[in-house]
Coordinates of C-alpha atoms in Angstrom, one line a residue:
X1 CA 0.0 0.0 0.0
X2 CA 1.7 3.2 -1.1
X3 CA 1.6 6.7 0.5
X4 CA -0.6 8.4 -2.1
X5 CA -3.2 5.7 -1.7
X6 CA -3.0 6.0 2.0
X7 CA -3.8 9.7 1.9
X8 CA -6.8 9.1 -0.3
X9 CA -8.3 6.6 2.1
X10 CA -10.9 7.6 4.6
X11 CA -9.6 7.8 8.2
X12 CA -12.0 5.0 9.3
X13 CA -10.5 2.6 6.7
X14 CA -7.0 3.7 7.8
X15 CA -8.0 3.0 11.4
X16 CA -9.2 -0.5 10.6
X17 CA -6.0 -1.2 8.7
X18 CA -4.0 -0.3 11.8
X19 CA -6.1 -2.2 14.3
X20 CA -6.8 -5.3 12.2
X21 CA -3.7 -7.2 13.4
X22 CA -4.6 -6.3 17.0
X23 CA -8.2 -7.5 16.5
X24 CA -6.8 -10.8 15.3
X25 CA -4.5 -11.2 18.3
X26 CA -7.5 -10.5 20.6
X27 CA -9.5 -13.4 19.2
X28 CA -9.2 -16.9 20.5
X29 CA -10.3 -18.3 17.2
X30 CA -8.1 -18.8 14.1
X31 CA -9.4 -15.9 12.0
X32 CA -8.5 -13.9 8.9
X33 CA -9.4 -10.3 8.4
X34 CA -9.8 -8.3 5.2
X35 CA -10.2 -4.5 4.8
X36 CA -11.7 -3.3 1.5
X37 CA -12.6 0.0 -0.1
X38 CA -15.4 0.0 -2.6
X39 CA -13.3 -1.4 -5.4
X40 CA -10.5 -3.6 -4.0
X41 CA -8.7 -5.4 -1.2
X42 CA -6.5 -3.0 0.9
X43 CA -5.0 -5.5 3.4
X44 CA -5.6 -9.1 4.4
X45 CA -4.4 -10.6 7.7
X46 CA -4.1 -14.4 7.2
X47 CA -5.1 -17.0 9.7
X48 CA -2.6 -18.9 11.8
X49 CA -3.3 -22.2 10.0
X50 CA -4.9 -21.1 6.7
X51 CA -4.7 -18.4 4.0
X52 CA -7.3 -17.3 1.4
X53 CA -4.4 -16.7 -1.1
X54 CA -5.5 -13.1 -1.8
X55 CA -3.3 -10.0 -2.5
X56 CA -3.8 -6.3 -1.7
X57 CA -5.1 -4.7 -4.8
X58 CA -7.3 -7.6 -5.8
X59 CA -10.7 -6.3 -7.0
X60 CA -13.9 -7.2 -5.3
X61 CA -15.1 -10.6 -6.2
X62 CA -18.7 -11.0 -7.4
X63 CA -20.6 -13.2 -5.0
X64 CA -18.1 -12.7 -2.2
X65 CA -19.7 -11.8 1.2
X66 CA -17.7 -8.6 1.5
X67 CA -18.8 -7.5 -2.0
X68 CA -22.4 -8.2 -1.1
X69 CA -22.1 -6.3 2.2
X70 CA -20.6 -3.2 0.4
X71 CA -23.0 -3.4 -2.6
X72 CA -26.1 -4.0 -0.5
X73 CA -25.0 -1.8 2.4
X74 CA -25.8 -4.4 5.0
X75 CA -24.2 -6.7 7.5
X76 CA -23.9 -10.3 6.4
X77 CA -23.0 -13.7 7.8
X78 CA -22.5 -16.8 5.7
X79 CA -20.6 -20.1 5.7
X80 CA -18.0 -20.6 3.0
X81 CA -18.2 -24.2 1.9
X82 CA -15.3 -26.6 2.3
X83 CA -15.0 -27.0 -1.5
X84 CA -14.0 -23.3 -2.0
X85 CA -10.8 -23.2 0.1
X86 CA -10.4 -26.8 1.2
X87 CA -11.8 -26.1 4.6
X88 CA -15.1 -24.7 6.0
X89 CA -15.1 -21.0 6.8
X90 CA -17.6 -19.0 8.8
X91 CA -17.6 -15.4 7.4
X92 CA -19.0 -12.1 8.5
X93 CA -18.8 -8.8 6.7
X94 CA -19.9 -5.2 7.5
X95 CA -20.0 -2.1 5.3
X96 CA -18.0 1.0 6.4
X97 CA -19.6 4.5 6.2
X98 CA -18.3 8.1 6.1
X99 CA -19.8 10.9 8.1
X100 CA -22.6 11.3 5.6
X101 CA -23.5 7.6 5.7
X102 CA -22.0 6.8 2.4
X103 CA -20.5 3.3 1.9
X104 CA -16.7 3.7 1.7
X105 CA -15.6 0.1 2.0
X106 CA -16.1 -2.9 4.2
X107 CA -14.5 -5.3 6.6
X108 CA -14.7 -9.1 6.4
X109 CA -13.7 -11.6 9.0
X110 CA -13.5 -15.4 8.4
X111 CA -13.2 -18.0 11.1
X112 CA -11.9 -21.4 10.2
X113 CA -14.3 -24.2 11.1
X114 CA -11.7 -26.9 10.4
X115 CA -10.9 -27.6 14.0
X116 CA -14.6 -27.7 15.1
X117 CA -15.4 -29.8 12.1
X118 CA -12.6 -32.2 12.9
X119 CA -13.6 -32.3 16.6
X120 CA -17.2 -33.2 15.5
X121 CA -15.9 -35.9 13.1
X122 CA -13.6 -37.3 15.9
X123 CA -16.5 -37.2 18.4
X124 CA -18.7 -39.1 16.0
X125 CA -16.0 -41.6 15.2
X126 CA -15.3 -42.0 19.0
X127 CA -19.0 -42.6 19.6
X128 CA -19.1 -45.3 16.9
X129 CA -16.0 -47.0 18.5
X130 CA -17.6 -46.9 21.9
X131 CA -20.8 -48.4 20.5
X132 CA -18.9 -51.2 18.9
X133 CA -17.0 -51.8 22.1
X134 CA -20.2 -51.8 24.1
X135 CA -21.6 -54.4 21.7
X136 CA -18.5 -56.6 22.1
X137 CA -18.6 -56.3 25.9
X138 CA -22.3 -57.3 25.8
X139 CA -21.3 -60.4 23.7
X140 CA -18.5 -61.3 26.2
X141 CA -20.9 -60.8 29.1
X142 CA -23.4 -63.1 27.5
X143 CA -20.7 -65.7 26.8
X144 CA -19.5 -65.6 30.5
X145 CA -23.1 -65.9 31.6
X146 CA -23.6 -68.9 29.3
X147 CA -20.3 -70.4 30.6
X148 CA -21.4 -69.9 34.2
X149 CA -24.7 -71.7 33.4
X150 CA -22.9 -74.6 31.8
X151 CA -20.5 -74.8 34.8
X152 CA -23.5 -74.9 37.1
X153 CA -25.1 -77.6 35.0
X154 CA -22.0 -79.7 34.9
X155 CA -21.5 -79.3 38.6
X156 CA -25.0 -80.5 39.2
X157 CA -24.4 -83.5 37.0
X158 CA -21.2 -84.3 38.8
X159 CA -23.2 -84.2 42.1
X160 CA -25.5 -86.8 40.5
X161 CA -22.6 -89.0 39.4
X162 CA -21.0 -88.7 42.9
X163 CA -24.3 -89.7 44.5
X164 CA -24.5 -92.7 42.1
X165 CA -21.0 -93.7 43.0
X166 CA -21.9 -93.6 46.6
X167 CA -24.9 -95.8 45.9
X168 CA -22.6 -98.2 44.1
X169 CA -20.4 -98.2 47.2
X170 CA -23.4 -99.1 49.4
X171 CA -24.4 -101.9 47.0
X172 CA -20.8 -103.2 47.0
X173 CA -20.9 -103.3 50.8
X174 CA -24.2 -105.3 50.7
X175 CA -22.7 -107.7 48.0
X176 CA -19.6 -108.1 50.2
X177 CA -21.7 -109.0 53.2
X178 CA -23.6 -111.5 51.1
X179 CA -20.3 -112.9 49.8
X180 CA -19.0 -113.3 53.3
X181 CA -22.2 -115.0 54.4
X182 CA -22.1 -117.3 51.4
X183 CA -18.5 -118.2 52.1
X184 CA -19.4 -119.0 55.6
X185 CA -22.5 -121.1 54.5
X186 CA -20.3 -122.9 52.0
X187 CA -17.7 -123.7 54.7
X188 CA -20.4 -125.0 57.0
X189 CA -21.9 -127.0 54.2
X190 CA -18.5 -128.5 53.4
X191 CA -18.1 -129.5 57.0
X192 CA -21.5 -131.1 57.2
X193 CA -20.9 -132.9 53.8
X194 CA -17.6 -134.3 55.2
X195 CA -19.4 -135.6 58.2
X196 CA -22.1 -137.3 56.0
X197 CA -19.4 -139.2 54.2
X198 CA -20.3 -140.8 50.9
X199 CA -23.8 -139.6 51.1
X200 CA -22.7 -135.9 51.4
X201 CA -20.2 -136.0 48.6
X202 CA -22.5 -134.4 46.0
X203 CA -23.5 -131.7 48.5
X204 CA -19.8 -131.1 49.1
X205 CA -19.3 -130.3 45.4
X206 CA -22.1 -127.7 45.6
X207 CA -20.6 -126.3 48.8
X208 CA -17.2 -125.8 47.1
X209 CA -18.9 -124.0 44.2
X210 CA -20.7 -121.7 46.6
X211 CA -17.4 -120.9 48.3
X212 CA -15.7 -120.3 45.0
X213 CA -18.6 -118.0 43.9
X214 CA -18.4 -116.1 47.2
X215 CA -14.6 -115.7 46.8
X216 CA -15.0 -114.4 43.3
X217 CA -17.8 -112.0 44.3
X218 CA -15.6 -110.7 47.1
X219 CA -12.8 -110.0 44.7
X220 CA -15.1 -108.3 42.3
X221 CA -16.5 -106.2 45.1
X222 CA -13.0 -105.1 46.0
X223 CA -12.3 -104.1 42.4
X224 CA -15.6 -102.2 42.3
X225 CA -14.8 -100.4 45.5
X226 CA -11.4 -99.4 44.1
X227 CA -12.9 -98.1 40.9
X228 CA -15.6 -96.3 42.8
X229 CA -13.1 -94.7 45.1
X230 CA -11.1 -93.5 42.1
X231 CA -14.2 -92.1 40.5
X232 CA -15.1 -90.2 43.7
X233 CA -11.5 -88.8 44.0
X234 CA -11.7 -87.6 40.4
X235 CA -15.1 -86.1 40.9
X236 CA -13.8 -84.3 44.0
X237 CA -10.9 -82.9 41.9
X238 CA -13.2 -81.9 39.1
X239 CA -15.6 -80.3 41.6
X240 CA -12.7 -78.2 43.0
X241 CA -11.7 -77.2 39.5
X242 CA -15.2 -76.2 38.5
X243 CA -15.6 -74.3 41.8
X244 CA -12.5 -72.3 40.8
X245 CA -14.0 -71.8 37.3
X246 CA -17.3 -70.7 38.9
X247 CA -15.5 -68.2 41.1
X248 CA -13.5 -67.0 38.1
X249 CA -16.6 -66.5 36.0
X250 CA -18.2 -64.6 38.8
X251 CA -15.2 -62.3 39.1
X252 CA -15.2 -61.8 35.3
X253 CA -18.9 -61.1 35.3
X254 CA -18.3 -58.4 38.0
X255 CA -15.3 -57.0 36.1
X256 CA -17.3 -56.9 32.9
X257 CA -20.2 -55.1 34.7
X258 CA -17.7 -52.5 36.0
X259 CA -16.1 -52.2 32.6
X260 CA -19.5 -51.8 31.0
X261 CA -20.3 -49.0 33.4
X262 CA -17.1 -47.3 32.5
X263 CA -17.8 -47.7 28.8
X264 CA -21.3 -46.3 29.3
X265 CA -19.8 -43.3 31.1
X266 CA -17.3 -42.9 28.2
X267 CA -20.2 -43.2 25.8
X268 CA -22.1 -40.4 27.6
X269 CA -19.0 -38.2 27.5
X270 CA -18.5 -39.0 23.8
X271 CA -22.1 -37.9 23.1
X272 CA -21.6 -34.8 25.2
X273 CA -18.4 -34.1 23.2
X274 CA -20.2 -34.6 19.9
X275 CA -23.0 -32.3 21.1
X276 CA -20.5 -29.6 22.1
X277 CA -18.7 -29.9 18.8
X278 CA -21.9 -29.7 16.9
X279 CA -23.1 -26.7 18.9
X280 CA -19.7 -25.0 18.4
X281 CA -19.9 -25.6 14.7
X282 CA -23.5 -24.5 14.5
X283 CA -22.8 -21.4 16.6
X284 CA -19.9 -20.3 14.4
X285 CA -21.9 -21.0 11.3
X286 CA -24.8 -18.8 12.5
X287 CA -22.9 -15.9 14.0

């Protein structure tokens, strides 16, 4: 901007040219400021992270918000679409007047909505991730519940098997008693057959067979008792193992509930974040 042009400018325009950098430094937003007369751009203060790629002396652009504000002598607000500069921009423009109320130029200010837009997109993406995580946690919770039910069912079945094994043990005891009694009867029968001499010889054969059967039954009972004891010991070990599994599933279920509560809280915060981002974006667009 040369000296001769500076002298021809109205003092209000010159004042805006001087304070434009200060206005930008006072704003917390990433903004760009442009000062215009009725024909061209006088000065542009670019944003910290973006630039409109304009040069002082560029003529007013038809359709631009500052051009509309100057031509229509009215304050305007609009949103510059992302396709124009590669990022969304919330823009405001006001006409400048001389002492007689004539339009002598205009001031335009644009606020980058890129950060708010990214924040909104990130919040939406975060919400989607939280929803997926919540669904996965729910599936895990259902699986743990199903596993817990299966463990309870198996434990109940093991109790039934253990009860049956105990019944086998009782039956074995009865069979052992019968075997002992049969052996005793066989022995007594053999003694009586010996006393009877030749007459009791046939009865002696039967008595021997009874004793053999009693002995065999006793041996089988001992084997059954050994097997039953082994089954009961295995069942006891399995019962302890399933008790540990049951305790673990209970702990996991409690942990999942706590984790689900945390995820729910994160989900609520994500929704709040998305709402804040949307409101921020909406507010800037409608200022």
